[in-house]
Amino acid sequence: MSERSKPSSERRKSPVEPENIQVEMCSIDLRLQILSQVPFFAGLTPKEIQDINSRFTEQGFGPGDTIIYAGDPAEHLYVVAAGKVKLLRHTLAGKDLLIDILTTGEFFGSLQALGDAEYPDTATAQTTVCTLVIGANKFRQVLEQYPGVTLRVLEITANRLKSAHEMLRQVSAYSVEHRIAYTLLKLAEKLGEEQETGLLIQAPLTRDDMAEMTGTTTETASRVLSQFQKEGLINSGRQWIAIADLDRLKEMVEE
Amino acid sequence: MSERSKPSSERRKSPVEPENIQVEMCSIDLRLQILSQVPFFAGLTPKEIQDINSRFTEQGFGPGDTIIYAGDPAEHLYVVAAGKVKLLRHTLAGKDLLIDILTTGEFFGSLQALGDAEYPDTATAQTTVCTLVIGANKFRQVLEQYPGVTLRVLEITANRLKSAHEMLRQVSAYSVEHRIAYTLLKLAEKLGEEQETGLLIQAPLTRDDMAEMTGTTTETASRVLSQFQKEGLINSGRQWIAIADLDRLKEMVEE
DNA sequence: CGCTGCCTTGATCTTCTTCAAAACGTGTGG
DNA sequence: CCACACGTTTTGAAGAAGATCAAGGCAGCG
């Protein structure tokens, strides 16, 4: 859809946009717009949104910054206003698990731990990121005041639960090849952007990230992706992947 | 805690209670008691519970019966009143994934699919089971009428999400041995009952079930459990497992 | 008493990990 | 603007973990 004027020469330069966000970009006018786009605030009146907005503060992060640490007291809920956030869970062996890549309008933080006192996951900024922050107690007040919001948060959480189960099924029953194909589709669905090189996943994505999302090693992920490239399923380079043959990839996953 | 008068001879007869429930057991008086024990109705007044109770109907199932099929239209929410329910997700290869074993007070069904039209999982009765059933729309009305209930349902769902992520981490980063140890601990925590033979998991549990919970094969699960038995970590027989050395098992998982 | 599931054990084979090393891309500082 | 350095990616070869195939044993039940 989005026409981008690039010559697309034979040089394999990363087509991923660097996300031109200044850290201080969460301007007041933008905040309202973003909050009204957040799935669980959609449907509220402008006045209500303004009310809710006033309870959030904002916070910016640079690429690589850690926003919350797993194990820290779960005191805040974050909404991604701009940029991409990696949500990951550590393992003892240092072999982390990349649970999700969050984008504008998605939340993370204290919610996963509603009944719990600590963040279960670590969140790091994958790009320059602007977040809206609210204290856990304040957010609870919002939920109590706007039952419709609670219901929508519940829906979202239920959906996340469903995809977690789906991923679980993938990891326990299917081959690495299958899982990578599946993960690519999911990523494309969420972050995909039509380009000359194919359906590009709009996020800096290393082989290591792919490995952590699919429960395998960097080397194996690299091998499989190289294979996919050879077969013409994808185009990829350093920190980017674009899907060249969506249909065939879907076939692989469904068979 | 619970003293049971059994000679515990050398015969390895299953110590798992057969759950003496008649299918028609959900008597009206019992229903109220059970509903008030359901985590997300706890805290309501008796009158409110009575109101909610009137919206549920009851339904019994025998061991092996399928209560809902994955893929069917998600029209009902079920609360387990008595018995054990297996929640599982199918894979194409026939290699199913056992997501959870639900016990009294837990729910399943249309909630996982709040935003969705179909049940994502299949639920089967592992024992004789008595359930309380409510239509998805009716339940939504309950949620709208009692915001506190919504909040509690959200908490529970958030917790389930957390354990799904935890399981995901297990499967992608640890060995089968580790995963089985972990799963045994989780099961014991939930269904454990002190007995002479150890901390018994109160549910008929086949090697196959264990395999499906840990993402491995029946044979491998059997091998690992035999190994555990040899090492004195567990006692087990046909369709039952009891934990003999809880501390050592915990060590294995934490190391 | 024999049948039907469940459980066990062994041998082989596949998949993936691990270890190692080299090539490549990208941004940096000279 | 070039060359270097660092992090990413690739590829190879050896090894381990677990899957698969196969067969036999055991318990409970009709």
Coordinates of C-alpha atoms (C1' of nucleotides) in Angstrom, one line a residue:
Chain A
M1 CA 0.0 0.0 0.0
S2 CA 2.5 2.6 1.1
E3 CA 4.5 3.8 -1.9
R4 CA 8.1 4.3 -1.0
S5 CA 10.4 5.9 -3.5
K6 CA 13.5 3.8 -3.4
P7 CA 15.5 2.5 -6.3
S8 CA 15.9 -0.9 -4.7
S9 CA 19.3 -1.5 -6.3
E10 CA 21.1 -4.7 -6.0
R11 CA 22.6 -3.5 -2.8
R12 CA 21.0 -5.2 0.1
K13 CA 20.7 -2.2 2.4
S14 CA 18.2 -2.6 5.2
P15 CA 14.8 -1.5 4.1
V16 CA 13.6 -1.2 7.7
E17 CA 12.8 2.4 8.6
P18 CA 14.8 3.8 11.4
E19 CA 11.6 5.0 13.1
N20 CA 12.2 8.7 13.2
I21 CA 11.1 9.4 16.7
Q22 CA 12.7 11.8 19.1
V23 CA 12.6 10.6 22.6
E24 CA 10.6 13.6 23.7
M25 CA 8.1 13.2 20.9
C26 CA 5.0 12.3 23.0
S27 CA 3.5 15.8 22.6
I28 CA 0.2 16.5 24.4
D29 CA -1.9 16.5 21.3
L30 CA -0.3 13.2 20.1
R31 CA -1.0 11.6 23.4
L32 CA -4.7 12.0 23.1
Q33 CA -4.6 10.6 19.6
I34 CA -2.6 7.6 20.6
L35 CA -4.7 6.9 23.6
S36 CA -7.8 6.9 21.6
Q37 CA -6.2 4.4 19.3
V38 CA -5.3 2.0 22.1
P39 CA -7.7 -0.9 21.6
F40 CA -9.0 -0.8 25.2
F41 CA -9.7 2.9 25.3
A42 CA -11.4 2.9 21.9
G43 CA -15.1 3.6 22.3
L44 CA -14.7 6.1 25.1
T45 CA -15.8 9.7 24.6
P46 CA -13.2 12.3 24.0
K47 CA -13.8 13.7 27.5
E48 CA -13.3 10.3 29.1
I49 CA -10.1 9.9 27.1
Q50 CA -8.9 13.3 28.3
D51 CA -9.6 12.2 31.8
I52 CA -7.6 9.0 31.4
N53 CA -4.9 10.8 29.6
S54 CA -4.3 13.0 32.6
R55 CA -3.5 10.0 34.7
F56 CA -0.6 8.9 32.4
T57 CA 2.9 10.3 32.4
E58 CA 5.2 9.8 29.5
Q59 CA 8.6 8.3 29.2
G60 CA 11.0 7.8 26.3
F61 CA 13.7 5.2 25.7
G62 CA 16.5 4.7 23.2
P63 CA 17.2 1.5 21.3
G64 CA 18.5 -1.2 23.6
D65 CA 17.3 0.4 26.7
T66 CA 15.6 -1.8 29.2
I67 CA 12.2 -0.5 30.2
I68 CA 11.4 -3.0 32.9
Y69 CA 13.3 -5.9 34.4
A70 CA 11.7 -9.2 35.1
G71 CA 11.6 -9.7 38.9
D72 CA 11.2 -6.0 39.7
P73 CA 8.2 -4.9 41.6
A74 CA 5.3 -4.6 39.2
E75 CA 4.4 -1.0 39.8
H76 CA 3.6 0.4 36.4
L77 CA 1.6 -0.3 33.3
Y78 CA 3.1 0.9 30.0
V79 CA 1.4 1.7 26.7
V80 CA 3.5 1.9 23.6
A81 CA 2.9 5.2 22.0
A82 CA 5.6 4.8 19.3
G83 CA 8.3 2.4 18.5
K84 CA 8.8 -1.3 19.1
V85 CA 9.2 -3.1 22.4
K86 CA 10.6 -6.6 22.9
L87 CA 9.0 -8.6 25.6
L88 CA 11.2 -11.4 26.8
R89 CA 11.5 -13.9 29.5
H90 CA 14.9 -15.0 30.8
T91 CA 16.1 -18.6 31.4
L92 CA 18.8 -19.8 33.6
A93 CA 20.9 -20.9 30.7
G94 CA 21.0 -17.4 29.3
K95 CA 18.8 -18.7 26.5
D96 CA 16.1 -16.1 26.6
L97 CA 12.7 -16.4 25.1
L98 CA 11.3 -13.6 23.0
I99 CA 7.6 -13.6 23.8
D100 CA 6.4 -10.8 21.6
I101 CA 7.2 -7.6 19.8
L102 CA 4.9 -4.9 20.9
T103 CA 3.9 -1.9 18.7
T104 CA 1.8 1.2 19.0
G105 CA -1.2 0.8 21.1
E106 CA -0.1 -2.3 22.9
F107 CA 0.5 -2.5 26.6
F108 CA 2.9 -4.3 28.9
G109 CA 3.9 -4.3 32.5
S110 CA 1.9 -4.7 35.6
L111 CA -1.1 -6.2 34.0
Q112 CA 0.4 -9.6 33.5
A113 CA 1.1 -9.5 37.2
L114 CA -2.3 -8.3 38.4
G115 CA -2.4 -10.9 41.1
D116 CA 1.3 -10.9 41.4
A117 CA 4.0 -8.6 42.8
E118 CA 6.7 -8.8 40.2
Y119 CA 7.1 -8.3 36.5
P120 CA 7.3 -11.8 34.9
D121 CA 9.1 -10.5 31.8
T122 CA 11.7 -8.0 30.8
A123 CA 10.8 -5.3 28.3
T124 CA 13.5 -3.6 26.2
A125 CA 13.2 -0.9 23.5
Q126 CA 14.0 -2.3 20.1
T127 CA 13.9 1.1 18.5
T128 CA 13.5 4.5 19.9
V129 CA 10.3 4.2 22.0
C130 CA 7.8 6.5 23.5
T131 CA 5.6 5.1 26.3
L132 CA 2.8 6.3 28.4
V133 CA 3.0 5.1 32.0
I134 CA 0.5 4.7 34.7
G135 CA 0.9 3.4 38.2
A136 CA -0.6 0.0 38.9
N137 CA -3.0 1.3 41.5
K138 CA -4.1 4.2 39.4
F139 CA -4.8 1.8 36.5
R140 CA -6.8 -0.3 38.7
Q141 CA -8.9 2.7 39.5
V142 CA -9.4 3.3 35.8
L143 CA -10.6 -0.2 35.5
E144 CA -13.0 0.2 38.3
Q145 CA -14.3 3.4 37.0
Y146 CA -14.7 2.2 33.4
P147 CA -16.0 -1.4 33.4
G148 CA -16.0 -1.4 29.6
V149 CA -12.3 -0.9 29.6
T150 CA -11.9 -3.9 31.9
L151 CA -13.9 -6.0 29.6
R152 CA -11.7 -5.0 26.7
V153 CA -8.5 -5.6 28.6
L154 CA -9.9 -9.0 29.4
E155 CA -10.5 -9.7 25.8
I156 CA -7.0 -8.7 24.8
T157 CA -5.5 -10.8 27.6
A158 CA -7.7 -13.8 26.6
N159 CA -6.4 -13.4 23.0
R160 CA -2.8 -13.3 24.2
L161 CA -3.5 -16.4 26.2
K162 CA -4.7 -18.0 23.1
S163 CA -1.7 -17.2 21.1
A164 CA 0.6 -18.3 23.9
H165 CA -1.1 -21.7 23.8
E166 CA -0.8 -21.7 20.0
M167 CA 2.9 -21.0 20.3
L168 CA 3.2 -23.7 22.9
R169 CA 1.7 -26.1 20.5
Q170 CA 4.1 -25.1 17.8
V171 CA 7.1 -25.6 19.9
S172 CA 6.1 -28.9 21.3
A173 CA 4.8 -30.5 18.2
Y174 CA 6.4 -29.1 15.1
S175 CA 9.9 -28.8 13.5
V176 CA 12.0 -25.7 13.7
E177 CA 11.3 -25.1 10.0
H178 CA 7.6 -25.1 10.6
R179 CA 7.9 -22.9 13.6
I180 CA 10.0 -20.3 11.8
A181 CA 7.6 -20.2 9.0
Y182 CA 4.7 -19.7 11.4
T183 CA 6.5 -17.0 13.3
L184 CA 7.4 -15.2 10.1
L185 CA 3.7 -15.2 9.2
K186 CA 2.7 -13.9 12.6
L187 CA 5.2 -11.1 12.4
A188 CA 4.3 -10.2 8.9
E189 CA 0.6 -10.0 10.0
K190 CA 1.5 -7.7 12.8
L191 CA 4.4 -5.6 11.4
G192 CA 4.2 -6.3 7.7
E193 CA 4.6 -3.6 5.1
E194 CA 4.4 -4.0 1.4
Q195 CA 7.6 -3.2 -0.4
E196 CA 9.4 -4.0 -3.6
T197 CA 11.4 -6.6 -1.9
G198 CA 8.3 -8.3 -0.5
L199 CA 6.2 -8.0 2.7
L200 CA 8.7 -6.5 5.0
I201 CA 8.7 -7.0 8.7
Q202 CA 9.0 -3.5 10.0
A203 CA 11.4 -4.1 12.9
P204 CA 15.1 -4.7 13.3
L205 CA 15.1 -8.5 13.5
T206 CA 18.3 -10.5 14.1
R207 CA 18.7 -14.2 13.6
D208 CA 19.1 -14.3 17.3
D209 CA 15.7 -12.7 17.8
M210 CA 14.1 -15.3 15.5
A211 CA 15.8 -18.0 17.4
E212 CA 14.5 -16.7 20.7
M213 CA 11.0 -16.5 19.3
T214 CA 11.0 -20.1 18.0
G215 CA 13.0 -21.8 20.8
T216 CA 16.0 -22.7 18.8
T217 CA 19.6 -21.5 18.4
T218 CA 21.0 -18.7 16.3
E219 CA 22.8 -21.1 14.0
T220 CA 19.8 -23.2 13.3
A221 CA 17.6 -20.1 12.7
S222 CA 20.2 -18.9 10.3
R223 CA 20.4 -22.2 8.4
V224 CA 16.6 -22.3 8.0
L225 CA 16.3 -18.7 6.9
S226 CA 19.1 -19.3 4.4
Q227 CA 17.2 -22.3 3.1
F228 CA 14.0 -20.2 2.8
Q229 CA 16.0 -17.6 0.9
K230 CA 17.4 -20.1 -1.5
E231 CA 13.9 -21.4 -2.1
G232 CA 12.6 -17.9 -2.8
L233 CA 10.3 -17.8 0.2
I234 CA 11.9 -14.7 1.7
N235 CA 14.4 -12.0 1.1
S236 CA 16.5 -11.0 4.0
G237 CA 19.7 -9.3 5.1
R238 CA 21.3 -8.0 8.2
Q239 CA 18.5 -7.4 10.7
W240 CA 15.6 -7.5 8.3
I241 CA 13.4 -10.1 6.7
A242 CA 10.8 -9.7 4.0
I243 CA 8.4 -12.3 2.8
A244 CA 8.6 -13.0 -0.9
D245 CA 6.1 -15.8 -1.3
L246 CA 3.4 -15.4 1.3
D247 CA 1.2 -18.1 -0.2
R248 CA 3.8 -20.8 -0.2
L249 CA 4.8 -19.9 3.4
K250 CA 1.2 -20.3 4.4
E251 CA 1.0 -23.7 2.7
M252 CA 4.0 -24.8 4.7
V253 CA 2.3 -23.9 8.0
E254 CA -1.0 -25.4 7.2
E255 CA 0.0 -28.7 5.7
Chain B
M1 CA -2.9 -33.9 56.1
S2 CA -5.8 -36.2 55.2
E3 CA -5.4 -39.5 57.0
R4 CA -6.6 -42.3 54.9
S5 CA -6.9 -45.8 56.3
K6 CA -5.2 -48.0 53.8
P7 CA -2.7 -50.8 54.6
S8 CA -0.5 -49.7 51.8
S9 CA 0.7 -53.2 51.1
E10 CA 3.3 -54.0 48.6
R11 CA 0.6 -54.2 46.0
R12 CA 0.8 -51.1 43.8
K13 CA -2.9 -50.5 43.5
S14 CA -3.8 -47.1 42.4
P15 CA -4.2 -44.8 45.3
V16 CA -6.2 -42.3 43.3
E17 CA -9.7 -41.9 44.5
P18 CA -12.3 -42.7 41.9
E19 CA -14.2 -39.5 42.7
N20 CA -17.5 -40.8 43.9
I21 CA -19.7 -38.4 42.0
Q22 CA -23.0 -39.3 40.5
V23 CA -23.6 -37.5 37.2
E24 CA -26.7 -35.9 38.6
M25 CA -25.0 -34.8 41.8
C26 CA -25.2 -31.0 41.3
S27 CA -28.0 -30.6 43.8
I28 CA -29.4 -27.1 44.2
D29 CA -27.9 -26.6 47.7
L30 CA -24.5 -27.8 46.5
R31 CA -24.5 -25.4 43.5
L32 CA -24.7 -22.4 45.7
Q33 CA -21.8 -23.7 47.8
I34 CA -19.7 -24.4 44.8
L35 CA -20.4 -21.1 43.1
S36 CA -19.4 -19.2 46.2
Q37 CA -16.1 -21.1 46.1
V38 CA -15.4 -20.2 42.5
P39 CA -12.6 -17.7 42.8
F40 CA -14.3 -15.1 40.7
F41 CA -17.6 -15.2 42.5
A42 CA -16.0 -15.1 46.0
G43 CA -16.7 -11.9 47.7
L44 CA -20.2 -11.5 46.4
T45 CA -23.2 -11.5 48.8
P46 CA -25.3 -14.6 49.2
K47 CA -28.1 -12.8 47.4
E48 CA -25.9 -12.0 44.4
I49 CA -24.7 -15.5 44.3
Q50 CA -28.2 -16.8 44.2
D51 CA -28.9 -14.4 41.4
I52 CA -25.9 -15.6 39.5
N53 CA -26.7 -19.2 40.3
S54 CA -30.1 -18.9 38.7
R55 CA -28.5 -18.1 35.4
F56 CA -26.5 -21.3 35.3
T57 CA -27.7 -24.7 34.2
E58 CA -25.9 -27.9 35.1
Q59 CA -24.6 -30.7 33.0
G60 CA -22.8 -33.9 33.9
F61 CA -20.3 -36.0 32.0
G62 CA -18.7 -39.4 32.4
P63 CA -15.0 -40.2 32.2
G64 CA -13.8 -39.8 28.6
D65 CA -16.7 -37.7 27.5
T66 CA -15.8 -34.7 25.4
I67 CA -17.4 -31.6 26.8
I68 CA -16.5 -29.1 24.1
Y69 CA -14.7 -29.6 20.8
A70 CA -12.1 -27.2 19.5
G71 CA -13.4 -25.4 16.5
D72 CA -17.1 -25.5 17.7
P73 CA -18.9 -22.2 18.0
A74 CA -18.0 -20.8 21.4
E75 CA -21.4 -20.5 23.0
H76 CA -21.0 -21.5 26.6
L77 CA -18.8 -21.0 29.6
Y78 CA -18.4 -23.9 31.9
V79 CA -17.5 -24.0 35.6
V80 CA -16.2 -27.3 37.0
A81 CA -18.3 -28.1 40.0
A82 CA -16.8 -31.5 40.7
G83 CA -14.3 -33.8 38.9
K84 CA -11.4 -33.1 36.7
V85 CA -11.4 -31.8 33.2
K86 CA -8.6 -32.0 30.6
L87 CA -8.1 -29.0 28.4
L88 CA -6.2 -29.8 25.2
R89 CA -5.3 -28.4 21.9
H90 CA -5.0 -30.6 18.9
T91 CA -2.2 -30.7 16.4
L92 CA -2.3 -31.9 12.8
A93 CA 0.1 -34.7 13.6
G94 CA -2.3 -36.1 16.1
K95 CA 0.2 -35.1 18.7
D96 CA -2.0 -33.3 21.1
L97 CA -1.0 -30.8 23.8
L98 CA -2.4 -31.1 27.2
I99 CA -2.7 -27.5 28.4
D100 CA -4.2 -28.0 31.8
I101 CA -6.1 -30.2 34.2
L102 CA -9.0 -28.2 35.6
T103 CA -10.5 -28.9 39.0
T104 CA -13.4 -27.6 41.1
G105 CA -14.0 -23.9 40.8
E106 CA -12.1 -23.5 37.5
F107 CA -13.7 -22.4 34.3
F108 CA -13.3 -23.1 30.6
G109 CA -15.1 -22.5 27.4
S110 CA -16.1 -19.3 25.8
L111 CA -14.0 -17.0 27.8
Q112 CA -10.8 -17.9 26.1
A113 CA -12.6 -16.9 22.9
L114 CA -14.1 -13.7 24.1
G115 CA -13.1 -11.9 21.0
D116 CA -13.4 -15.0 19.0
A117 CA -16.1 -17.2 17.6
E118 CA -14.8 -20.7 18.3
Y119 CA -13.4 -22.7 21.1
P120 CA -9.7 -22.9 20.7
D121 CA -9.4 -26.0 22.8
T122 CA -11.1 -29.3 23.4
A123 CA -12.2 -30.2 26.9
T124 CA -12.8 -33.7 28.0
A125 CA -13.9 -35.2 31.3
Q126 CA -11.1 -37.0 33.0
T127 CA -13.3 -38.3 35.7
T128 CA -17.0 -38.1 36.3
V129 CA -17.6 -34.4 36.1
C130 CA -20.4 -32.0 37.0
T131 CA -20.3 -28.7 35.4
L132 CA -22.3 -25.5 35.6
V133 CA -23.0 -23.9 32.3
I134 CA -23.9 -20.4 31.2
G135 CA -24.4 -19.0 27.7
A136 CA -21.7 -16.7 26.5
N137 CA -24.1 -13.7 26.2
K138 CA -25.6 -14.3 29.6
F139 CA -22.1 -14.5 31.1
R140 CA -21.2 -11.2 29.4
Q141 CA -24.3 -9.7 31.1
V142 CA -23.0 -11.0 34.4
L143 CA -19.7 -9.4 33.8
E144 CA -21.3 -6.1 32.9
Q145 CA -23.5 -6.2 36.0
Y146 CA -20.7 -7.2 38.4
P147 CA -17.6 -5.3 37.5
G148 CA -15.7 -6.8 40.4
V149 CA -16.2 -10.2 38.8
T150 CA -14.7 -9.0 35.5
L151 CA -11.7 -7.8 37.4
R152 CA -11.2 -11.1 39.0
V153 CA -11.7 -13.0 35.8
L154 CA -9.1 -10.7 34.3
E155 CA -6.7 -11.6 37.1
I156 CA -7.2 -15.3 36.6
T157 CA -6.7 -15.0 32.9
A158 CA -3.6 -12.9 33.4
N159 CA -2.3 -15.7 35.7
R160 CA -3.0 -18.3 33.1
L161 CA -1.2 -16.2 30.6
K162 CA 1.8 -16.1 32.9
S163 CA 1.9 -19.8 33.3
A164 CA 1.5 -20.4 29.6
H165 CA 4.6 -18.2 29.1
E166 CA 6.4 -20.1 31.8
M167 CA 5.6 -23.4 30.1
L168 CA 6.7 -21.9 26.8
R169 CA 10.0 -21.1 28.4
Q170 CA 10.3 -24.6 29.8
V171 CA 9.7 -26.2 26.4
S172 CA 12.0 -24.1 24.5
A173 CA 14.9 -23.9 26.8
Y174 CA 15.1 -27.0 29.0
S175 CA 15.5 -30.7 28.7
V176 CA 12.6 -33.2 28.9
E177 CA 13.9 -34.3 32.3
H178 CA 13.7 -30.8 33.6
R179 CA 10.2 -30.2 32.1
I180 CA 8.8 -33.3 33.5
A181 CA 10.1 -32.5 36.9
Y182 CA 8.6 -29.0 36.6
T183 CA 5.3 -30.3 35.5
L184 CA 5.1 -32.8 38.3
L185 CA 5.7 -30.0 40.8
K186 CA 2.9 -27.9 39.2
L187 CA 0.5 -30.8 39.3
A188 CA 1.4 -31.6 42.9
E189 CA 0.8 -28.0 43.8
K190 CA -2.6 -28.1 42.3
L191 CA -3.8 -31.6 42.9
G192 CA -1.4 -32.9 45.5
E193 CA -2.6 -34.9 48.4
E194 CA -0.5 -36.3 51.2
Q195 CA -0.4 -40.1 51.4
E196 CA 1.8 -42.8 52.7
T197 CA 3.3 -43.3 49.3
G198 CA 4.1 -39.6 49.0
L199 CA 2.5 -36.5 47.7
L200 CA -0.1 -38.1 45.4
I201 CA -1.4 -36.3 42.3
Q202 CA -5.1 -36.8 42.6
A203 CA -6.0 -37.5 39.0
P204 CA -5.8 -40.5 36.7
L205 CA -2.6 -39.6 34.9
T206 CA -1.2 -41.7 32.1
R207 CA 2.4 -41.5 30.7
D208 CA 0.7 -40.2 27.6
D209 CA -0.8 -37.4 29.5
M210 CA 2.5 -36.5 30.9
A211 CA 4.0 -36.6 27.5
E212 CA 1.3 -34.3 26.1
M213 CA 1.9 -31.8 29.0
T214 CA 5.6 -31.6 28.4
G215 CA 5.8 -31.8 24.6
T216 CA 7.4 -35.2 24.3
T217 CA 6.5 -38.7 23.4
T218 CA 5.0 -41.4 25.6
E219 CA 8.2 -43.5 25.4
T220 CA 10.4 -40.7 26.5
A221 CA 8.0 -39.7 29.3
S222 CA 8.0 -43.3 30.5
R223 CA 11.8 -43.5 30.4
V224 CA 12.2 -40.4 32.5
L225 CA 9.6 -41.4 35.0
S226 CA 11.2 -44.8 35.4
Q227 CA 14.5 -43.0 36.0
F228 CA 12.9 -40.8 38.6
Q229 CA 11.4 -43.8 40.3
K230 CA 14.8 -45.5 40.3
E231 CA 16.3 -42.5 41.9
G232 CA 13.6 -42.4 44.6
L233 CA 12.1 -39.1 43.4
I234 CA 8.7 -40.5 42.8
N235 CA 6.4 -43.5 43.3
S236 CA 4.2 -44.4 40.5
G237 CA 2.0 -47.0 38.9
R238 CA -0.6 -47.4 36.3
Q239 CA -2.3 -44.0 35.9
W240 CA -0.9 -42.5 39.1
I241 CA 2.2 -40.6 40.3
A242 CA 3.2 -39.6 43.8
I243 CA 6.1 -37.4 44.7
A244 CA 8.4 -39.1 47.1
D245 CA 11.1 -36.5 47.4
L246 CA 9.7 -33.1 46.9
D247 CA 12.8 -31.2 47.9
R248 CA 15.1 -33.0 45.5
L249 CA 12.6 -32.5 42.7
K250 CA 12.5 -28.8 43.5
E251 CA 16.3 -28.6 43.4
M252 CA 16.3 -30.2 39.9
V253 CA 14.0 -27.5 38.6
E254 CA 15.7 -24.6 40.2
E255 CA 19.3 -25.4 39.4
Chain C
dC1 C1' -9.0 -66.4 31.6
dG2 C1' -8.2 -63.9 27.9
dC3 C1' -8.7 -59.2 26.2
dT4 C1' -7.6 -54.4 26.1
dG5 C1' -5.1 -50.6 27.4
dC6 C1' -1.1 -49.0 29.6
dC7 C1' 3.6 -49.3 30.6
dT8 C1' 8.5 -50.6 29.7
dT9 C1' 12.8 -51.4 27.3
dG10 C1' 15.9 -51.8 23.4
dA11 C1' 18.0 -50.4 18.9
dT12 C1' 18.2 -47.3 15.3
dC13 C1' 17.8 -42.9 13.1
dT14 C1' 16.8 -38.1 12.7
dT15 C1' 16.9 -33.5 14.2
dC16 C1' 19.0 -30.1 16.3
dT17 C1' 22.7 -28.4 19.3
dT18 C1' 27.3 -27.3 20.1
dC19 C1' 31.8 -25.8 18.9
dA20 C1' 34.6 -23.6 15.7
dA21 C1' 36.0 -20.5 12.3
dA22 C1' 35.4 -17.5 8.6
dA23 C1' 32.9 -13.9 5.8
dC24 C1' 30.1 -10.1 5.7
dG25 C1' 27.9 -5.3 6.7
dT26 C1' 27.7 -1.3 9.1
dG27 C1' 29.1 2.5 11.4
dT28 C1' 33.2 4.8 13.3
dG29 C1' 37.4 7.2 13.7
dG30 C1' 41.4 8.4 11.6
Chain D
dC1 C1' 36.8 8.8 2.1
dC2 C1' 39.0 4.7 3.5
dA3 C1' 40.1 1.1 6.6
dC4 C1' 39.4 -0.9 10.8
dA5 C1' 36.6 -3.1 14.3
dC6 C1' 32.6 -5.0 16.0
dG7 C1' 28.5 -7.4 15.8
dT8 C1' 25.8 -10.2 12.7
dT9 C1' 25.5 -14.0 9.7
dT10 C1' 27.0 -18.1 7.5
dT11 C1' 28.8 -22.7 7.0
dG12 C1' 31.0 -27.0 8.5
dA13 C1' 31.7 -31.1 11.3
dA14 C1' 31.0 -33.7 15.4
dG15 C1' 28.0 -34.9 19.0
dA16 C1' 23.9 -35.4 22.0
dA17 C1' 19.1 -35.5 22.9
dG18 C1' 15.1 -37.3 21.8
dA19 C1' 11.9 -39.5 18.2
dT20 C1' 10.6 -43.5 16.0
dC21 C1' 10.0 -48.3 15.3
dA22 C1' 9.3 -52.7 17.4
dA23 C1' 8.2 -56.0 20.7
dG24 C1' 7.1 -57.8 25.1
dG25 C1' 5.1 -57.4 30.0
dC26 C1' 1.7 -56.2 33.3
dA27 C1' -2.6 -54.8 35.4
dG28 C1' -7.4 -54.5 35.5
dC29 C1' -11.9 -55.9 33.7
dG30 C1' -15.5 -58.4 31.5

